[in-house]
Short mmCIF file of C-alpha atoms in Angstrom, two decimals:
data_model
loop_
_atom_site.label_atom_id
_atom_site.label_comp_id
_atom_site.label_asym_id
_atom_site.label_seq_id
_atom_site.Cartn_x
_atom_site.Cartn_y
_atom_site.Cartn_z
CA UNK J 1 -56.48 42.55 6.32
CA UNK J 2 -55.88 39.84 3.76
CA UNK J 3 -57.33 40.06 0.27
CA UNK J 4 -59.61 36.97 0.62
CA UNK J 5 -61.12 38.32 3.88
CA UNK J 6 -61.64 41.75 2.29
CA UNK J 7 -63.40 40.14 -0.63
CA UNK J 8 -65.54 38.00 1.74
CA UNK J 9 -66.64 41.07 3.69
CA UNK J 10 -67.49 42.89 0.46
CA UNK J 11 -69.63 39.95 -0.60
CA UNK J 12 -71.30 39.87 2.85
CA UNK J 13 -72.10 43.58 2.58
CA UNK J 14 -73.49 43.05 -0.90
CA UNK J 15 -75.68 40.25 0.40
CA UNK J 16 -77.01 42.51 3.14
CA UNK J 17 -77.77 45.27 0.64
CA UNK J 18 -79.48 42.93 -1.80
CA UNK J 19 -81.55 41.48 1.03
CA UNK J 20 -82.86 44.97 1.76
CA UNK J 21 -81.65 45.04 5.35
CA UNK J 22 -79.54 48.18 4.90
CA UNK J 23 -81.69 51.24 4.46
CA UNK J 24 -80.90 54.92 3.71
CA UNK J 25 -79.56 55.80 7.17
CA UNK J 26 -77.28 58.70 8.05
CA UNK J 27 -73.70 57.85 7.24
CA UNK J 28 -72.54 57.23 10.86
CA UNK J 29 -75.59 55.18 11.81
CA UNK J 30 -75.53 53.27 8.53
CA UNK J 31 -71.88 52.46 9.11
CA UNK J 32 -72.64 51.08 12.56
CA UNK J 33 -75.60 49.01 11.35
CA UNK J 34 -73.62 47.75 8.40
CA UNK J 35 -70.70 46.77 10.65
CA UNK J 36 -73.03 44.93 13.05
CA UNK J 37 -74.87 43.06 10.36
CA UNK J 38 -71.73 42.39 8.38
CA UNK J 39 -70.15 40.91 11.53
CA UNK J 40 -73.17 38.61 11.91
CA UNK J 41 -72.94 37.53 8.28
CA UNK J 42 -69.24 36.81 8.56
CA UNK J 43 -69.45 35.00 11.93
CA UNK J 44 -72.39 32.87 10.83
CA UNK J 45 -71.05 32.05 7.38
CA UNK J 46 -69.70 28.61 8.33
CA UNK J 47 -72.96 27.50 9.98
CA UNK J 48 -75.75 27.00 7.47
CA UNK J 49 -78.63 27.08 9.96
CA UNK J 50 -77.46 30.18 11.85
CA UNK J 51 -76.58 31.95 8.61
CA UNK J 52 -80.04 31.22 7.17
CA UNK J 53 -81.75 32.38 10.36
CA UNK J 54 -80.13 35.80 10.34
CA UNK J 55 -80.57 36.15 6.61
CA UNK J 56 -84.29 35.46 7.07
CA UNK J 57 -84.73 37.83 10.04
CA UNK J 58 -82.87 40.68 8.36
CA UNK J 59 -79.73 40.27 10.47
CA UNK J 60 -81.56 41.58 13.53
CA UNK J 61 -80.27 40.63 17.00
CA UNK J 62 -82.17 38.34 19.34
CA UNK J 63 -79.59 38.39 22.16
CA UNK J 64 -77.50 41.57 22.28
CA UNK J 65 -80.10 44.19 21.48
CA UNK J 66 -81.39 46.70 24.01
CA UNK J 67 -85.05 45.74 23.63
CA UNK J 68 -87.11 44.00 26.31
CA UNK J 69 -87.29 40.74 24.33
CA UNK J 70 -83.49 40.56 24.04
CA UNK J 71 -83.11 41.21 27.76
CA UNK J 72 -85.57 38.43 28.57
CA UNK J 73 -83.78 35.96 26.30
CA UNK J 74 -80.42 36.72 27.88
CA UNK J 75 -81.81 36.43 31.40
CA UNK J 76 -83.66 33.19 30.63
CA UNK J 77 -80.62 31.60 29.00
CA UNK J 78 -78.37 32.55 31.90
CA UNK J 79 -80.92 31.09 34.31
CA UNK J 80 -81.14 27.69 32.62
CA UNK J 81 -77.45 27.21 31.96
CA UNK J 82 -76.85 27.82 35.67
CA UNK J 83 -78.58 24.45 36.11
CA UNK J 84 -76.90 22.59 33.24
CA UNK J 85 -74.78 20.56 35.63
CA UNK J 86 -77.98 19.34 37.35
CA UNK J 87 -78.82 17.53 34.12
CA UNK J 88 -75.39 15.95 33.86
CA UNK J 89 -74.42 18.18 30.92
CA UNK J 90 -70.89 19.42 30.20
CA UNK J 91 -71.15 22.73 32.05
CA UNK J 92 -67.96 24.18 30.51
CA UNK J 93 -69.74 24.43 27.17
CA UNK J 94 -72.10 27.13 28.46
CA UNK J 95 -70.88 28.56 31.77
CA UNK J 96 -72.95 31.55 32.93
CA UNK J 97 -69.85 33.49 34.00
CA UNK J 98 -68.34 32.94 30.56
CA UNK J 99 -71.53 34.21 28.91
CA UNK J 100 -71.54 37.31 31.12
CA UNK J 101 -67.88 37.92 30.34
CA UNK J 102 -68.59 37.50 26.64
CA UNK J 103 -71.38 40.08 26.79
CA UNK J 104 -69.26 42.46 28.82
CA UNK J 105 -66.34 42.15 26.42
CA UNK J 106 -68.07 43.97 23.57
CA UNK J 107 -66.07 47.08 22.64
CA UNK J 108 -67.48 47.79 19.21
CA UNK J 109 -70.47 47.24 16.98
CA UNK J 110 -68.61 44.45 15.24
CA UNK J 111 -67.93 42.79 18.59
CA UNK J 112 -71.66 42.81 19.30
CA UNK J 113 -72.34 41.13 15.97
CA UNK J 114 -69.84 38.38 16.65
CA UNK J 115 -71.21 37.85 20.19
CA UNK J 116 -74.76 37.67 18.80
CA UNK J 117 -73.79 34.72 16.62
CA UNK J 118 -71.81 33.07 19.39
CA UNK J 119 -74.85 33.28 21.70
CA UNK J 120 -77.01 31.57 19.07
CA UNK J 121 -74.38 28.90 18.56
CA UNK J 122 -74.20 28.31 22.32
CA UNK J 123 -78.00 28.20 22.56
CA UNK J 124 -78.25 25.58 19.81
CA UNK J 125 -75.57 23.48 21.48
CA UNK J 126 -77.42 23.63 24.79
CA UNK J 127 -80.76 22.83 23.13
CA UNK J 128 -79.27 19.78 21.43
CA UNK J 129 -77.48 18.55 24.56
CA UNK J 130 -80.52 18.87 26.82
CA UNK J 131 -83.19 17.75 24.40
CA UNK J 132 -81.56 14.82 22.62
CA UNK J 133 -78.20 14.17 24.25
CA UNK J 134 -74.57 15.16 24.35
CA UNK J 135 -73.33 12.12 22.40
CA UNK J 136 -74.15 10.39 19.13
CA UNK J 137 -75.09 6.82 20.18
CA UNK J 138 -73.63 4.89 17.24
CA UNK J 139 -70.29 6.64 17.65
CA UNK J 140 -70.02 5.31 21.20
CA UNK J 141 -70.90 1.67 20.45
CA UNK J 142 -71.93 0.05 17.17
CA UNK J 143 -74.58 -2.00 18.97
CA UNK J 144 -76.54 1.14 19.83
CA UNK J 145 -78.63 1.53 16.69
CA UNK J 146 -80.93 4.15 18.19
CA UNK J 147 -81.80 7.06 15.93
CA UNK J 148 -81.84 10.26 17.96
CA UNK J 149 -84.73 12.64 17.10
CA UNK J 150 -82.67 15.76 16.42
CA UNK J 151 -84.54 19.04 16.10
CA UNK J 152 -84.03 21.16 13.00
CA UNK J 153 -81.57 23.85 14.09
CA UNK J 154 -82.98 26.62 11.89
CA UNK J 155 -86.51 25.91 13.07
CA UNK J 156 -85.30 25.83 16.65
CA UNK J 157 -83.97 29.38 16.31
CA UNK J 158 -87.19 30.60 14.72
CA UNK J 159 -89.33 28.91 17.39
CA UNK J 160 -87.25 30.35 20.19
CA UNK J 161 -87.42 33.86 18.74
CA UNK J 162 -91.24 33.70 18.71
CA UNK J 163 -91.67 32.03 22.13
CA UNK J 164 -91.63 33.05 25.75
CA UNK J 165 -87.90 32.47 26.40
CA UNK J 166 -87.93 30.77 29.79
CA UNK J 167 -90.89 28.54 28.96
CA UNK J 168 -89.25 27.48 25.70
CA UNK J 169 -85.90 26.71 27.34
CA UNK J 170 -87.53 24.71 30.13
CA UNK J 171 -89.57 22.86 27.52
CA UNK J 172 -86.39 21.44 26.00
CA UNK J 173 -86.08 19.07 28.97
CA UNK J 174 -87.19 15.50 28.12
CA UNK J 175 -90.75 15.11 29.37
CA UNK J 176 -90.69 11.48 30.39
CA UNK J 177 -91.48 10.81 34.06
CA UNK J 178 -88.32 8.70 34.17
CA UNK J 179 -86.13 11.69 33.33
CA UNK J 180 -87.68 13.76 36.11
CA UNK J 181 -87.23 10.93 38.63
CA UNK J 182 -83.62 10.36 37.56
CA UNK J 183 -82.83 14.04 38.19
CA UNK J 184 -84.36 13.74 41.66
CA UNK J 185 -82.38 10.57 42.45
CA UNK J 186 -79.20 12.18 41.13
CA UNK J 187 -79.63 15.06 43.57
CA UNK J 188 -80.30 12.66 46.43
CA UNK J 189 -77.22 10.53 45.81
CA UNK J 190 -75.06 13.65 45.44
CA UNK J 191 -76.25 14.79 48.86
CA UNK J 192 -75.35 11.36 50.25
CA UNK J 193 -71.87 11.59 48.76
CA UNK J 194 -71.49 15.05 50.29
CA UNK J 195 -72.36 13.59 53.69
CA UNK J 196 -69.64 10.96 53.45
CA UNK J 197 -71.18 8.20 51.32
CA UNK J 198 -72.67 4.95 52.58
CA UNK J 199 -70.20 4.14 55.32
CA UNK J 200 -67.47 1.48 55.58
CA UNK J 201 -67.51 -1.40 53.14
CA UNK J 202 -68.62 -4.85 54.26
CA UNK J 203 -65.48 -6.99 54.23
CA UNK J 204 -67.12 -10.34 54.98
CA UNK J 205 -67.34 -12.78 52.09
CA UNK J 206 -70.96 -13.58 53.02
CA UNK J 207 -73.37 -13.15 55.91
CA UNK J 208 -76.43 -15.19 56.86
CA UNK J 209 -79.44 -14.47 59.09
CA UNK J 210 -78.48 -14.98 62.74
CA UNK J 211 -74.93 -13.69 62.28
CA UNK J 212 -73.56 -11.07 64.69
CA UNK J 213 -70.55 -8.81 64.98
CA UNK J 214 -68.79 -5.90 63.32
CA UNK J 215 -69.48 -7.03 59.74
CA UNK J 216 -73.21 -7.22 60.46
CA UNK J 217 -72.97 -3.66 61.76
CA UNK J 218 -71.24 -2.59 58.52
CA UNK J 219 -73.99 -4.32 56.52
CA UNK J 220 -76.63 -2.65 58.68
CA UNK J 221 -75.12 0.81 58.23
CA UNK J 222 -74.90 0.54 54.44
CA UNK J 223 -78.49 -0.70 54.24
CA UNK J 224 -79.59 2.25 56.38
CA UNK J 225 -77.62 4.74 54.28
CA UNK J 226 -79.12 3.32 51.08
CA UNK J 227 -82.65 3.55 52.45
CA UNK J 228 -83.40 -0.14 52.97
CA UNK J 229 -83.45 -0.23 56.77
CA UNK J 230 -84.64 2.03 59.56
CA UNK J 231 -82.02 3.35 61.96
CA UNK J 232 -81.23 0.91 64.75
CA UNK J 233 -78.38 -0.22 66.99
CA UNK J 234 -78.76 -3.94 66.30
CA UNK J 235 -75.65 -6.06 65.83
CA UNK J 236 -77.69 -9.13 64.81
CA UNK J 237 -78.69 -10.19 61.28
CA UNK J 238 -82.36 -10.32 62.28
CA UNK J 239 -85.65 -10.64 60.38
CA UNK J 240 -85.75 -6.92 59.58
CA UNK J 241 -82.29 -7.05 58.08
CA UNK J 242 -83.20 -10.16 56.10
CA UNK J 243 -86.21 -8.36 54.60
CA UNK J 244 -84.03 -5.34 53.80
CA UNK J 245 -81.44 -7.54 52.08
CA UNK J 246 -84.19 -9.26 50.07
CA UNK J 247 -85.50 -5.89 48.85
CA UNK J 248 -81.96 -4.79 48.00
CA UNK J 249 -81.53 -7.99 46.01
CA UNK J 250 -84.73 -7.38 44.04
CA UNK J 251 -83.57 -3.85 43.25
CA UNK J 252 -80.27 -5.21 41.94
CA UNK J 253 -81.55 -8.14 39.88
CA UNK J 254 -80.39 -10.78 42.35
CA UNK J 255 -82.18 -13.81 43.78
CA UNK J 256 -84.14 -12.39 46.72
CA UNK J 257 -83.40 -15.01 49.37
CA UNK J 258 -82.43 -12.47 52.05
CA UNK J 259 -78.96 -14.02 52.41
CA UNK J 260 -76.03 -11.68 51.86
CA UNK J 261 -73.92 -13.96 49.71
CA UNK J 262 -70.87 -12.91 47.72
CA UNK J 263 -72.80 -11.33 44.83
CA UNK J 264 -75.05 -9.40 47.23
CA UNK J 265 -72.08 -8.17 49.28
CA UNK J 266 -70.37 -7.09 46.07
CA UNK J 267 -73.37 -4.98 45.06
CA UNK J 268 -73.84 -3.53 48.55
CA UNK J 269 -70.21 -2.42 48.46
CA UNK J 270 -70.57 -0.52 45.18
CA UNK J 271 -69.63 3.10 45.83
CA UNK J 272 -72.32 5.80 45.56
CA UNK J 273 -70.05 7.61 43.09
CA UNK J 274 -70.28 4.57 40.81
CA UNK J 275 -74.07 4.61 41.09
CA UNK J 276 -74.06 8.32 40.29
CA UNK J 277 -72.10 7.54 37.14
CA UNK J 278 -74.77 5.01 36.15
CA UNK J 279 -77.47 7.63 36.68
CA UNK J 280 -75.57 10.12 34.50
CA UNK J 281 -75.48 7.52 31.73
CA UNK J 282 -79.21 6.81 32.14
CA UNK J 283 -79.97 10.54 31.86
CA UNK J 284 -78.08 10.62 28.57
CA UNK J 285 -79.89 7.51 27.35
CA UNK J 286 -83.22 9.06 28.32
CA UNK J 287 -82.36 12.13 26.25
CA UNK J 288 -81.65 9.87 23.27
CA UNK J 289 -85.18 8.50 23.65
CA UNK J 290 -86.99 11.83 23.85
CA UNK J 291 -89.71 10.41 21.62
CA UNK J 292 -93.36 9.42 21.78
CA UNK J 293 -93.18 5.82 22.98
CA UNK J 294 -96.81 4.83 22.46
CA UNK J 295 -99.72 4.60 24.91
CA UNK J 296 -99.22 0.84 24.58
CA UNK J 297 -95.69 -0.31 23.95
CA UNK J 298 -93.29 -3.18 24.57
CA UNK J 299 -90.25 -2.37 26.71
CA UNK J 300 -87.34 -4.80 26.76
CA UNK J 301 -84.54 -3.76 29.08
CA UNK J 302 -81.63 -5.94 27.99
CA UNK J 303 -79.71 -5.57 31.25
CA UNK J 304 -82.77 -6.54 33.29
CA UNK J 305 -83.47 -9.64 31.15
CA UNK J 306 -87.19 -8.81 31.13
CA UNK J 307 -89.84 -7.89 28.58
CA UNK J 308 -92.85 -5.80 29.55
CA UNK J 309 -96.05 -4.55 27.99
CA UNK J 310 -96.79 -1.00 29.11
CA UNK J 311 -100.30 0.48 28.87
CA UNK J 312 -100.73 4.16 29.73
CA UNK J 313 -97.59 4.12 31.84
CA UNK J 314 -98.51 0.96 33.78
CA UNK J 315 -96.88 -2.46 33.42
CA UNK J 316 -99.71 -4.81 32.40
CA UNK J 317 -97.58 -7.83 31.54
CA UNK J 318 -94.05 -8.90 32.38
CA UNK J 319 -91.91 -11.95 31.67
CA UNK J 320 -88.28 -13.01 31.91
CA UNK J 321 -86.18 -12.90 28.78
CA UNK J 322 -82.91 -14.24 27.40
CA UNK J 323 -80.80 -11.87 25.27
CA UNK J 324 -77.80 -12.22 22.97
CA UNK J 325 -74.58 -13.69 24.24
CA UNK J 326 -71.76 -11.31 25.12
CA UNK J 327 -69.67 -12.01 22.03
CA UNK J 328 -69.09 -9.67 19.11
CA UNK J 329 -71.66 -11.00 16.64
CA UNK J 330 -74.41 -12.00 19.09
CA UNK J 331 -75.02 -8.96 21.25
CA UNK J 332 -78.61 -7.78 20.98
CA UNK J 333 -78.72 -4.27 19.46
CA UNK J 334 -80.69 -1.33 20.84
CA UNK J 335 -83.37 0.26 18.68
CA UNK J 336 -87.09 0.94 18.40
CA UNK J 337 -89.57 -0.39 15.86
CA UNK J 338 -93.20 -1.54 15.61
CA UNK J 339 -94.52 -5.06 16.18
CA UNK J 340 -96.92 -5.89 13.38
CA UNK J 341 -97.68 -9.61 13.75
CA UNK J 342 -96.93 -12.92 15.40
CA UNK J 343 -96.31 -16.29 13.78
CA UNK J 344 -97.72 -19.33 15.54
CA UNK J 345 -95.99 -22.65 14.78
CA UNK J 346 -93.11 -20.85 13.06
CA UNK J 347 -90.41 -22.29 10.88
CA UNK J 348 -86.91 -21.21 11.76
CA UNK J 349 -85.15 -19.83 8.71
CA UNK J 350 -81.59 -20.16 9.91
CA UNK J 351 -79.35 -17.09 9.48
CA UNK J 352 -76.50 -17.53 7.04
CA UNK J 353 -73.91 -16.86 9.75
CA UNK J 354 -75.18 -19.81 11.80
CA UNK J 355 -75.49 -22.06 8.75
CA UNK J 356 -71.90 -21.65 7.59
CA UNK J 357 -70.17 -21.16 10.93
CA UNK J 358 -71.95 -23.73 13.07
CA UNK J 359 -73.82 -26.23 10.90
CA UNK J 360 -71.68 -26.58 7.77
CA UNK J 361 -68.68 -28.00 9.69
CA UNK J 362 -71.00 -30.67 11.13
CA UNK J 363 -72.47 -31.51 7.70
CA UNK J 364 -69.02 -31.75 6.15
CA UNK J 365 -68.24 -34.52 8.63
CA UNK J 366 -71.63 -36.24 8.37
CA UNK J 367 -74.12 -35.13 5.68
CA UNK J 368 -76.96 -36.90 7.51
CA UNK J 369 -76.42 -35.03 10.76
CA UNK J 370 -78.92 -32.39 11.86
CA UNK J 371 -81.69 -34.43 10.26
CA UNK J 372 -84.38 -32.24 11.81
CA UNK J 373 -83.28 -29.40 9.49
CA UNK J 374 -84.38 -29.03 5.86
CA UNK J 375 -81.66 -28.09 3.39
CA UNK J 376 -83.01 -26.40 0.26
CA UNK J 377 -81.64 -24.88 -2.94
CA UNK J 378 -82.44 -21.45 -4.37
CA UNK J 379 -85.76 -22.77 -5.75
CA UNK J 380 -86.85 -24.19 -2.42
CA UNK J 381 -86.24 -27.83 -3.41
CA UNK J 382 -84.88 -30.16 -0.75
CA UNK J 383 -81.25 -31.15 -1.34
CA UNK J 384 -80.07 -34.77 -1.58
CA UNK J 385 -77.77 -35.16 1.42
CA UNK J 386 -76.16 -38.27 -0.08
CA UNK J 387 -74.00 -36.12 -2.33
CA UNK J 388 -72.23 -34.76 0.76
CA UNK J 389 -71.08 -31.26 1.57
CA UNK J 390 -67.31 -31.68 1.81
CA UNK J 391 -66.72 -29.62 -1.33
CA UNK J 392 -68.23 -26.48 0.14
CA UNK J 393 -66.70 -23.70 2.19
CA UNK J 394 -68.41 -20.98 4.18
CA UNK J 395 -68.13 -18.75 1.12
CA UNK J 396 -69.36 -21.23 -1.49
CA UNK J 397 -72.13 -23.08 0.39
CA UNK J 398 -75.17 -22.38 -1.86
CA UNK J 399 -78.03 -23.74 0.24
CA UNK J 400 -80.48 -22.49 2.83
CA UNK J 401 -81.54 -24.29 5.98
CA UNK J 402 -84.87 -24.34 7.74
CA UNK J 403 -86.29 -26.02 10.82
CA UNK J 404 -89.99 -26.85 10.31
CA UNK J 405 -92.55 -26.13 13.07
CA UNK J 406 -92.31 -28.46 16.05
CA UNK J 407 -92.04 -28.49 19.81
CA UNK J 408 -88.27 -28.67 19.48
CA UNK J 409 -88.03 -25.76 17.01
CA UNK J 410 -85.38 -23.27 18.10
CA UNK J 411 -88.04 -20.54 18.01
CA UNK J 412 -90.45 -22.60 20.05
CA UNK J 413 -94.11 -22.34 19.08
CA UNK J 414 -94.51 -18.61 18.48
CA UNK J 415 -92.47 -15.63 17.39
CA UNK J 416 -93.33 -11.93 17.57
CA UNK J 417 -92.27 -9.85 14.61
CA UNK J 418 -91.26 -6.19 14.31
CA UNK J 419 -89.52 -6.43 10.90
CA UNK J 420 -86.12 -4.73 11.04
CA UNK J 421 -82.81 -4.84 9.22
CA UNK J 422 -81.10 -6.44 12.21
CA UNK J 423 -83.28 -9.58 11.98
CA UNK J 424 -84.17 -9.33 15.68
CA UNK J 425 -87.49 -10.55 17.11
CA UNK J 426 -89.03 -11.99 20.27
CA UNK J 427 -89.81 -15.70 20.43
CA UNK J 428 -90.52 -18.84 22.42
CA UNK J 429 -87.77 -21.40 23.08
CA UNK J 430 -87.54 -25.06 24.11
CA UNK J 431 -84.55 -24.20 26.34
CA UNK J 432 -86.62 -23.24 29.38
CA UNK J 433 -83.87 -24.01 31.90
CA UNK J 434 -82.01 -20.80 31.06
CA UNK J 435 -84.73 -18.59 32.55
CA UNK J 436 -83.76 -19.62 36.09
CA UNK J 437 -80.35 -17.93 35.75
CA UNK J 438 -79.76 -14.41 37.14
CA UNK J 439 -77.71 -13.39 34.10
CA UNK J 440 -79.45 -14.54 30.93
CA UNK J 441 -77.28 -13.73 27.90
CA UNK J 442 -77.23 -16.91 25.80
CA UNK J 443 -78.97 -16.33 22.46
CA UNK J 444 -77.67 -15.51 18.99
CA UNK J 445 -79.15 -12.02 19.35
CA UNK J 446 -82.91 -12.47 19.32
CA UNK J 447 -84.90 -12.24 22.55
CA UNK J 448 -86.42 -15.37 24.06
CA UNK J 449 -89.46 -15.13 26.33
CA UNK J 450 -90.23 -17.27 29.34
CA UNK J 451 -94.02 -16.87 28.96
CA UNK J 452 -94.57 -16.42 25.22
CA UNK J 453 -98.15 -17.73 25.16
CA UNK J 454 -99.25 -15.30 27.87
CA UNK J 455 -97.42 -12.55 26.03
CA UNK J 456 -99.40 -13.45 22.91
CA UNK J 457 -102.68 -13.52 24.83
CA UNK J 458 -101.97 -10.04 26.21
CA UNK J 459 -101.34 -8.68 22.71
CA UNK J 460 -104.45 -10.31 21.23
CA UNK J 461 -106.66 -9.15 24.11
CA UNK J 462 -106.90 -5.75 22.44
CA UNK J 463 -108.53 -7.18 19.32
CA UNK J 464 -110.52 -10.27 20.30
CA UNK J 465 -112.85 -11.27 23.11
CA UNK J 466 -111.24 -14.71 23.38
CA UNK J 467 -107.48 -14.22 22.99
CA UNK J 468 -106.60 -17.56 24.61
CA UNK J 469 -109.05 -19.54 22.50
CA UNK J 470 -107.96 -17.88 19.26
CA UNK J 471 -104.28 -18.38 19.98
CA UNK J 472 -104.79 -22.03 20.96
CA UNK J 473 -106.84 -22.81 17.84
CA UNK J 474 -103.98 -21.71 15.63
CA UNK J 475 -101.51 -23.56 17.82
CA UNK J 476 -103.43 -26.86 17.72
CA UNK J 477 -103.64 -26.73 13.93
CA UNK J 478 -99.89 -27.32 13.73
CA UNK J 479 -99.80 -25.09 10.64
CA UNK J 480 -97.54 -22.09 10.38
CA UNK J 481 -99.95 -19.15 10.82
CA UNK J 482 -99.41 -15.43 10.68
CA UNK J 483 -101.65 -13.42 13.01
CA UNK J 484 -101.63 -9.68 12.36
CA UNK J 485 -101.95 -7.12 15.11
CA UNK J 486 -104.77 -4.77 14.17
CA UNK J 487 -102.87 -1.97 15.89
CA UNK J 488 -99.06 -2.21 15.58
CA UNK J 489 -97.31 -1.94 18.94
CA UNK J 490 -94.08 0.08 19.35
CA UNK J 491 -91.16 -2.02 20.58
CA UNK J 492 -88.25 -0.44 22.44
CA UNK J 493 -85.12 -2.50 23.02
CA UNK J 494 -83.28 -0.49 25.65
CA UNK J 495 -80.23 -0.89 27.88
CA UNK J 496 -80.55 0.68 31.32
CA UNK J 497 -78.23 -0.25 34.17
CA UNK J 498 -79.88 2.37 36.40
CA UNK J 499 -83.58 3.17 36.43
CA UNK J 500 -86.05 4.52 38.92
CA UNK J 501 -88.94 3.00 40.81
CA UNK J 502 -92.11 5.11 40.41
CA UNK J 503 -92.59 5.10 44.18
CA UNK J 504 -89.03 6.30 44.82
CA UNK J 505 -85.58 4.74 44.86
CA UNK J 506 -83.41 3.14 42.21
CA UNK J 507 -82.83 -0.22 40.59
CA UNK J 508 -79.41 -1.16 39.23
CA UNK J 509 -78.25 -3.86 36.84
CA UNK J 510 -74.95 -5.10 35.46
CA UNK J 511 -73.33 -3.63 32.35
CA UNK J 512 -73.79 -6.85 30.35
CA UNK J 513 -72.08 -5.69 27.15
CA UNK J 514 -69.91 -2.92 28.61
CA UNK J 515 -71.86 -0.26 26.70
CA UNK J 516 -72.52 1.99 29.68
CA UNK J 517 -68.82 2.06 30.55
CA UNK J 518 -68.16 3.42 27.05
CA UNK J 519 -70.89 6.04 27.41
CA UNK J 520 -69.54 7.13 30.78
CA UNK J 521 -66.06 7.55 29.33
CA UNK J 522 -67.46 9.49 26.37
CA UNK J 523 -69.43 11.79 28.68
CA UNK J 524 -66.29 12.38 30.74
CA UNK J 525 -64.37 13.22 27.57
CA UNK J 526 -67.15 15.63 26.57
CA UNK J 527 -66.68 17.52 29.84
CA UNK J 528 -69.42 16.10 32.06
CA UNK J 529 -68.35 16.40 35.69
CA UNK J 530 -67.65 12.99 37.20
CA UNK J 531 -67.33 12.21 40.90
CA UNK J 532 -64.18 10.69 42.32
CA UNK J 533 -64.84 7.11 43.44
CA UNK J 534 -65.13 6.84 47.21
CA UNK J 535 -66.80 4.19 49.37
#
């Protein structure tokens, strides 16, 4: 034994003695107890939370003892980790057979002490993975700003020690209805994969109602396998198939015209293994959001290009949205905050990046261009454009730019504020034509709403008997007006390419910014079992 390790063990023994956990036992028994507790102290020394826990409980076991409580904890832990793979967790981190082998490997009192600490370490890892996720969001993609609500590890150990083991372990599962439904859909799609998938791919470029032949049969069979069509022997693209295609299109964010065009065929041909991967990512994302979301909250799913108001779990308002363009500095980030107010007839205070990168080059060529914008100095005084701007660069341009309230204002006639360091908010826009597109990623990062007035009415309805009249009075005044929300509303900007329908079934969307592909790769690297892509 090396001198440093000898010294460390002496210090550990001294700590145990000073803590009063070693009593006046017979020599043989005292030696065994000292060895056990010293092994715990040594094994836990590099983990502050585990070390503190055992120091505070007198270095007593909670896993490897012979008492009834220890037996129950071991049995409960083995039971839940048997099902870790059902949650899409990296099963190799806590395999039941490995735990049993670990327990059976004890040959000495010191072995038991080391195994005790290893069990606690494994438990904390499992608790973290199941309760708040396997990954750290910001390490996967810088656009995921979400702060994961990590539990205090020391408190987790104390709570577990005092609780009914199985109930506590089951209670670590995220409690959102969405998580439960995702687990159910994951099981269903795994069964489908086990039965051979969704059948042959549709090789036709497109199919229209009235078509017949082998490709219609392939379309029919995949619609049946995916739950959109009852079993039949038809070879004709009939009314029933058209309705099924339309429902499939709605569930995949496509125009629901009932015609199987190229984009619809492409989505119908997506392999069930790919969909399973999307569900695994959504489970991880749901764990990241294991938080109280608010009885009333705003839910903006970036991939769905929609903003919703949710009251007591029900969608009470919904509108189309436009999100940030898929370029490095415009992608809308993911985070949660609280909406505190709206501004009717807003000015647009133009972000510095847009001023120097987009507008300054125009002003350098023609100082009188962009006349609808006000250029002001640091004291708010309007700048004389006649002096020109050719002498300035993006680094030295000293002025600010603002677009006063108007129908043509880039923010439209109302903006909805949840003040945040990313300068993201929801707002109206004069560019209404963009809302007719299926894929709506065009903004500088903020979220544009197709029905901003109705959105405002819905928010004000909680605090005034005449939300429309009040909103319109402020609007007609033409003056920039801040209207506070008496009760701030949580806002969740999320990114889900796979989410459930409350009545059963899934909806899927495209990976607009490629974030889910990164998460899937990170989960695979962490040891989450991934299916091989089939048909």
